[in-house]
Amino acid sequence: MAQFSMRVLVVKRSKGQSVIASAAYRAGEKLWDERQGIAHDFRHKSTGVEHKEMLFPDTAPAWVRGIDREAFWNAVDASELRKDAQTARDLRIMIPREIPVAERVPLVRDFVIRNFVSKGMVADVCWHNTTASDGLEQPHCHVLLSMRPLSDEGFGPKSRHEYIPDPSGQTHKDGRPVMIESNPDSWNSAHYYERCREGWEQTANAALERVGSAARIDRRSLLERGLARMPEPALRLAFHLKELRGVMQTRWGTFQMARHYRAVEARAGAVFRVLDGPATLSVLAPREAGSAPDAPERAPPRQHESPAQKVERFIAWFERQIERLSPAAPAQAHTRAHGAPAPERGSPRSPPTPDMER
């Protein structure tokens, strides 16, 4: 089923966003940010990028002829001096999957040129194809648009509009005049982007008709179309987290097991440091006069051991700890106290599996 989706966002410095990072992410490239002095590397995201290109107006000045993606967006970023500047407009367009792969690039290119590039904008277009929530392909494209027209010296002033009273004299119920946009063709006009949405609807439906598909897209809401059904919410992150409970259970069990063995290793290391460390002064110094005559003698320092002997001693110590923690240890100790022969020591218990952890 073909669906309409056309989202318009603005890249804002006030939200900590960078136009260089946005361009690098959408193109799956590594771009250097001259203003921040860092590199934005998204080459690991390039698997879903099918095609990318820069589109310039026919009247573009000579300084942008042949310019690459990194140099252009750094020039855009340098032209904005405010710390809360809006540096670019991000347009995301869903392409109906019923349109053949070979026709998707020229279809979007023609739409972007007619609606944006012909107005004087520079468009950085990247075609992506990912997996949708139903398991099928999700072709779409990202269009990064400049917000200032090109000039011979760099960039010109932004195309703006003001809100003025309706010239026809329309008013609200309380008598206030209805305010409308003074320039409906400005690049930031809501009316302008509504016309762009209508243009993409007509462009995509014409392409679907050419390929013989009965599917059509409609930019209107279900209420505007007279359909009495609830809209399906977009899954987005929920689609990727649908198996979160099972994944977290497995990882939490693995974490507990690793933390347990890390604690055992730390305790064993502390014991070895005490046994293998230099003798204290209280052990080496002769007994002073007046000291208690019944003070127990301390054990002599352990002789130097080879690495193999240390390993054997650690294994023996570890087996003793396992035997001491075993549920059968009290019963065995009672049997040995009454003179019964001690049973042979069994193999150590296997470590707990993640499924056993709670």
Coordinates of C-alpha atoms in Angstrom, one line a residue:
M1 CA 0.0 0.0 0.0
A2 CA 1.5 3.3 -1.1
Q3 CA 1.6 6.0 1.7
F4 CA 2.3 9.7 1.7
S5 CA 5.1 11.0 3.9
M6 CA 6.8 14.4 3.5
R7 CA 8.5 15.8 6.6
V8 CA 10.1 19.2 6.7
L9 CA 12.6 20.1 9.5
V10 CA 15.1 22.9 10.1
V11 CA 18.8 22.4 11.1
K12 CA 19.2 24.7 14.1
R13 CA 22.3 25.7 16.1
S14 CA 20.1 26.5 19.1
K15 CA 19.5 22.7 19.4
G16 CA 23.2 21.8 19.1
Q17 CA 22.8 20.7 15.4
S18 CA 25.4 21.0 12.8
V19 CA 24.7 21.3 9.1
I20 CA 28.0 19.5 8.4
A21 CA 27.0 16.6 10.6
S22 CA 23.6 16.5 8.9
A23 CA 25.1 16.3 5.4
A24 CA 27.7 13.7 6.5
Y25 CA 25.0 11.5 8.0
R26 CA 22.7 11.6 5.0
A27 CA 25.5 11.0 2.5
G28 CA 27.2 8.4 4.6
E29 CA 30.6 10.2 4.3
K30 CA 33.3 11.7 6.5
L31 CA 33.2 15.5 6.4
W32 CA 35.4 18.0 8.3
D33 CA 33.6 20.7 10.3
E34 CA 35.7 23.9 10.0
R35 CA 33.7 25.9 12.6
Q36 CA 33.9 23.2 15.3
G37 CA 37.2 21.8 14.3
I38 CA 36.0 18.1 14.3
A39 CA 35.3 15.4 11.7
H40 CA 31.8 13.9 11.4
D41 CA 32.4 10.3 10.2
F42 CA 29.2 8.4 9.1
R43 CA 30.8 6.0 6.6
H44 CA 29.5 3.1 8.6
K45 CA 26.0 4.4 7.7
S46 CA 26.6 4.2 3.9
T47 CA 25.1 0.8 3.5
G48 CA 21.6 2.2 3.0
V49 CA 22.6 5.0 0.6
E50 CA 21.8 4.1 -3.0
H51 CA 22.6 7.4 -4.7
K52 CA 23.6 11.0 -3.8
E53 CA 24.2 14.2 -5.7
M54 CA 24.3 18.0 -5.4
L55 CA 21.8 20.1 -7.5
F56 CA 22.6 23.8 -8.2
P57 CA 20.5 26.5 -10.0
D58 CA 21.2 27.3 -13.6
T59 CA 22.1 30.8 -12.5
A60 CA 24.6 29.7 -9.9
P61 CA 27.8 31.9 -9.7
A62 CA 31.2 30.6 -10.7
W63 CA 32.5 29.9 -7.1
V64 CA 30.1 27.0 -6.6
R65 CA 30.8 25.4 -10.0
G66 CA 32.3 22.0 -9.2
I67 CA 32.3 22.5 -5.4
D68 CA 32.1 19.4 -3.3
R69 CA 29.7 18.6 -0.4
E70 CA 32.2 19.4 2.3
A71 CA 33.3 22.8 1.0
F72 CA 29.8 24.0 0.2
W73 CA 28.2 23.2 3.6
N74 CA 31.2 24.7 5.4
A75 CA 30.7 27.9 3.3
V76 CA 27.0 27.8 4.4
D77 CA 28.0 27.3 8.0
A78 CA 30.5 30.2 7.9
S79 CA 27.9 32.6 6.4
E80 CA 25.7 32.3 9.5
L81 CA 27.1 34.3 12.4
R82 CA 24.4 33.9 15.0
K83 CA 24.8 31.2 17.6
D84 CA 21.1 30.3 17.2
A85 CA 21.2 30.4 13.4
Q86 CA 19.1 28.2 11.1
T87 CA 21.6 26.8 8.6
A88 CA 19.6 24.5 6.4
R89 CA 16.2 22.9 5.8
D90 CA 15.9 19.1 5.9
L91 CA 13.2 17.5 3.7
R92 CA 12.4 13.8 3.9
I93 CA 10.3 12.2 1.2
M94 CA 8.9 8.7 1.1
I95 CA 9.0 7.1 -2.3
P96 CA 6.2 4.5 -3.0
R97 CA 7.8 1.1 -3.2
E98 CA 5.6 0.3 -6.2
I99 CA 7.7 2.6 -8.3
P100 CA 10.6 0.6 -10.0
V101 CA 14.1 1.2 -8.7
A102 CA 15.3 2.6 -12.0
E103 CA 12.7 5.4 -12.0
R104 CA 13.1 6.6 -8.4
V105 CA 16.2 8.7 -8.9
P106 CA 15.1 10.7 -12.0
L107 CA 11.6 11.1 -10.4
V108 CA 12.8 12.7 -7.2
R109 CA 15.5 14.7 -9.1
D110 CA 12.8 16.2 -11.4
F111 CA 10.6 17.1 -8.4
V112 CA 13.4 18.8 -6.5
I113 CA 14.5 20.8 -9.4
R114 CA 11.0 22.0 -10.2
N115 CA 10.0 22.9 -6.7
F116 CA 13.3 24.0 -5.0
V117 CA 16.3 24.4 -7.2
S118 CA 14.4 26.5 -9.7
K119 CA 13.7 28.9 -6.9
G120 CA 17.4 29.5 -6.2
M121 CA 18.0 26.8 -3.5
V122 CA 20.9 24.4 -3.5
A123 CA 19.8 20.8 -2.9
D124 CA 21.9 18.0 -1.5
V125 CA 19.8 14.9 -2.3
C126 CA 20.6 11.4 -0.9
W127 CA 18.5 8.4 -1.8
H128 CA 18.2 5.8 1.0
N129 CA 16.5 2.3 1.1
T130 CA 16.0 0.7 4.5
T131 CA 13.8 -2.0 5.9
A132 CA 10.3 -1.0 7.0
S133 CA 8.3 -2.4 10.0
D134 CA 6.6 -4.9 7.8
G135 CA 9.9 -6.3 6.7
L136 CA 9.8 -4.9 3.1
E137 CA 11.9 -2.1 1.6
Q138 CA 11.4 1.5 2.6
P139 CA 12.8 3.7 -0.2
H140 CA 13.0 7.4 0.7
C141 CA 15.3 10.4 0.1
H142 CA 16.7 13.2 2.2
V143 CA 17.0 16.7 0.7
L144 CA 19.1 19.2 2.5
L145 CA 18.3 22.7 1.2
S146 CA 20.1 26.0 1.6
M147 CA 18.2 28.8 3.2
R148 CA 19.9 31.7 1.4
P149 CA 20.1 32.4 -2.3
L150 CA 23.5 32.3 -4.0
S151 CA 25.3 35.5 -5.0
D152 CA 28.6 36.4 -6.6
E153 CA 30.1 37.2 -3.1
G154 CA 28.6 34.2 -1.3
F155 CA 25.0 34.2 0.0
G156 CA 22.2 36.7 -0.1
P157 CA 19.5 37.6 2.4
K158 CA 17.0 35.0 3.4
S159 CA 13.6 34.9 1.7
R160 CA 11.2 36.0 4.4
H161 CA 7.6 37.0 4.9
E162 CA 5.6 39.0 7.3
Y163 CA 2.1 38.5 8.7
I164 CA -0.4 41.2 7.6
P165 CA -4.2 41.6 7.8
D166 CA -6.1 39.9 5.1
P167 CA -6.7 42.4 2.3
S168 CA -10.2 41.1 1.8
G169 CA -11.2 42.2 5.3
Q170 CA -11.8 38.8 6.9
T171 CA -12.0 38.9 10.7
H172 CA -12.4 36.5 13.5
K173 CA -15.5 36.2 15.6
D174 CA -14.1 38.6 18.2
G175 CA -13.4 41.2 15.5
R176 CA -9.6 40.6 15.2
P177 CA -8.4 40.7 11.6
V178 CA -7.3 37.4 10.0
M179 CA -3.5 37.6 9.5
I180 CA -2.0 36.1 6.3
E181 CA 1.5 35.8 4.9
S182 CA 2.7 38.9 3.0
N183 CA 4.9 36.7 0.7
P184 CA 3.4 33.2 0.1
D185 CA 6.3 32.4 -2.2
S186 CA 9.0 32.9 0.5
W187 CA 11.1 29.9 1.3
N188 CA 9.8 29.7 4.8
S189 CA 6.1 30.0 3.9
A190 CA 3.7 27.3 5.0
H191 CA 1.6 27.9 1.9
Y192 CA 4.7 27.3 -0.3
Y193 CA 5.4 24.0 1.3
E194 CA 1.8 22.9 1.1
R195 CA 2.1 23.5 -2.6
C196 CA 5.2 21.3 -2.6
R197 CA 3.4 18.5 -0.8
E198 CA 0.7 18.7 -3.4
G199 CA 3.3 18.7 -6.2
W200 CA 4.9 15.5 -4.8
E201 CA 1.5 13.8 -4.5
Q202 CA 0.8 14.6 -8.2
T203 CA 4.3 13.6 -9.3
A204 CA 4.2 10.2 -7.5
N205 CA 0.7 9.3 -8.6
A206 CA 1.6 10.1 -12.2
A207 CA 4.6 7.7 -11.9
L208 CA 2.4 5.0 -10.3
E209 CA -0.1 5.3 -13.2
R210 CA 2.7 5.0 -15.8
V211 CA 4.0 1.7 -14.3
G212 CA 0.4 0.3 -14.2
S213 CA 0.0 0.3 -10.4
A214 CA -3.4 0.9 -8.9
A215 CA -1.9 2.3 -5.7
R216 CA -2.1 6.1 -5.0
I217 CA -0.9 8.4 -2.3
D218 CA -3.0 11.2 -0.7
R219 CA -1.5 14.0 1.4
R220 CA -4.8 14.7 3.2
S221 CA -5.6 13.3 6.6
L222 CA -8.1 10.4 7.2
L223 CA -10.6 13.0 8.5
E224 CA -10.3 15.2 5.4
R225 CA -10.8 12.1 3.2
G226 CA -13.9 11.1 5.1
L227 CA -12.5 7.8 6.4
A228 CA -13.7 6.8 9.9
R229 CA -10.8 4.8 11.1
M230 CA -8.0 5.3 13.6
P231 CA -4.6 6.2 12.1
E232 CA -1.8 3.8 12.7
P233 CA 1.0 5.3 14.8
A234 CA 4.5 5.3 13.4
L235 CA 6.6 2.7 15.2
R236 CA 10.0 4.2 14.7
L237 CA 12.1 3.3 17.8
A238 CA 9.5 0.8 19.1
F239 CA 10.1 -1.3 16.0
H240 CA 13.7 -1.8 17.0
L241 CA 12.9 -2.3 20.7
K242 CA 10.2 -4.9 20.3
E243 CA 12.4 -7.6 21.6
L244 CA 14.0 -5.4 24.3
R245 CA 12.8 -7.6 27.2
G246 CA 14.5 -10.8 26.0
V247 CA 17.7 -8.9 25.0
M248 CA 18.0 -7.2 28.4
Q249 CA 17.4 -10.5 30.3
T250 CA 20.2 -12.2 28.4
R251 CA 22.6 -9.2 28.8
W252 CA 21.8 -8.8 32.5
G253 CA 22.5 -12.4 33.2
T254 CA 25.8 -12.2 31.3
F255 CA 26.6 -9.0 33.3
Q256 CA 26.0 -10.7 36.6
M257 CA 28.1 -13.7 35.7
A258 CA 31.0 -11.5 34.6
R259 CA 30.7 -9.4 37.8
H260 CA 30.8 -12.6 39.9
Y261 CA 33.9 -13.9 38.3
R262 CA 35.6 -10.5 38.5
A263 CA 34.9 -10.4 42.2
V264 CA 36.4 -13.9 42.6
E265 CA 39.5 -12.9 40.7
A266 CA 39.9 -9.7 42.8
R267 CA 39.7 -11.7 46.0
A268 CA 42.2 -14.2 44.8
G269 CA 44.5 -11.5 43.7
A270 CA 44.4 -9.9 47.1
V271 CA 45.3 -13.2 48.8
F272 CA 48.2 -13.7 46.5
R273 CA 49.5 -10.2 47.1
V274 CA 49.5 -10.8 50.8
L275 CA 51.2 -14.2 50.5
D276 CA 53.8 -13.2 47.9
G277 CA 54.5 -9.7 49.2
P278 CA 57.5 -8.6 51.3
A279 CA 57.4 -9.6 55.0
T280 CA 56.3 -6.9 57.4
L281 CA 58.6 -5.4 60.0
S282 CA 56.7 -7.2 62.8
V283 CA 57.7 -10.6 61.3
L284 CA 61.3 -9.9 60.5
A285 CA 62.2 -7.8 63.6
P286 CA 63.4 -9.6 66.8
R287 CA 61.1 -9.8 69.7
E288 CA 61.5 -6.8 71.9
A289 CA 62.0 -7.0 75.7
G290 CA 58.8 -6.9 77.6
S291 CA 56.7 -8.4 74.8
A292 CA 54.1 -11.0 75.7
P293 CA 55.8 -14.4 76.1
D294 CA 52.8 -16.3 74.9
A295 CA 52.5 -14.3 71.6
P296 CA 52.1 -16.8 68.7
E297 CA 55.0 -17.1 66.3
R298 CA 54.2 -15.9 62.8
A299 CA 54.7 -18.2 59.8
P300 CA 57.9 -17.7 57.9
P301 CA 57.6 -15.9 54.5
R302 CA 56.7 -18.2 51.6
Q303 CA 59.5 -19.1 49.3
H304 CA 59.6 -17.9 45.8
E305 CA 57.2 -19.8 43.5
S306 CA 57.2 -20.3 39.8
P307 CA 54.2 -19.2 37.7
A308 CA 53.1 -22.8 37.3
Q309 CA 53.1 -23.3 41.1
K310 CA 51.0 -20.1 41.5
V311 CA 48.5 -21.4 39.0
E312 CA 48.2 -24.7 40.8
R313 CA 47.8 -23.0 44.1
F314 CA 45.1 -20.7 42.7
I315 CA 43.2 -23.7 41.3
A316 CA 43.4 -25.6 44.6
W317 CA 42.2 -22.5 46.4
F318 CA 39.3 -22.0 44.0
E319 CA 38.2 -25.7 44.3
R320 CA 38.2 -25.3 48.1
Q321 CA 35.9 -22.3 47.8
I322 CA 33.6 -24.1 45.5
E323 CA 33.5 -27.1 47.9
R324 CA 32.9 -24.8 50.8
L325 CA 29.9 -23.1 49.1
S326 CA 28.4 -26.4 47.9
P327 CA 25.1 -27.3 49.7
A328 CA 26.6 -30.8 50.5
A329 CA 29.5 -29.3 52.4
P330 CA 27.9 -29.3 55.9
A331 CA 26.8 -33.0 55.5
Q332 CA 30.3 -34.0 54.4
A333 CA 31.8 -32.2 57.3
H334 CA 29.5 -34.0 59.7
T335 CA 30.4 -37.4 58.2
R336 CA 34.1 -36.8 58.4
A337 CA 33.7 -35.7 62.1
H338 CA 32.3 -39.2 63.0
G339 CA 35.2 -41.0 61.3
A340 CA 33.6 -42.0 58.0
P341 CA 35.9 -41.9 55.0
A342 CA 35.8 -38.7 53.0
P343 CA 34.3 -39.1 49.5
E344 CA 36.3 -38.2 46.5
R345 CA 36.0 -34.6 45.5
G346 CA 33.8 -34.1 42.4
S347 CA 34.4 -31.8 39.6
P348 CA 33.7 -28.1 40.2
R349 CA 30.2 -26.8 39.4
S350 CA 29.8 -25.2 36.0
P351 CA 29.2 -21.5 36.1
P352 CA 25.7 -20.2 36.1
T353 CA 24.1 -19.6 32.7
P354 CA 22.4 -16.3 31.8
D355 CA 19.0 -18.1 31.9
M356 CA 19.5 -19.0 35.5
E357 CA 20.1 -15.4 36.6
R358 CA 17.3 -13.4 38.2

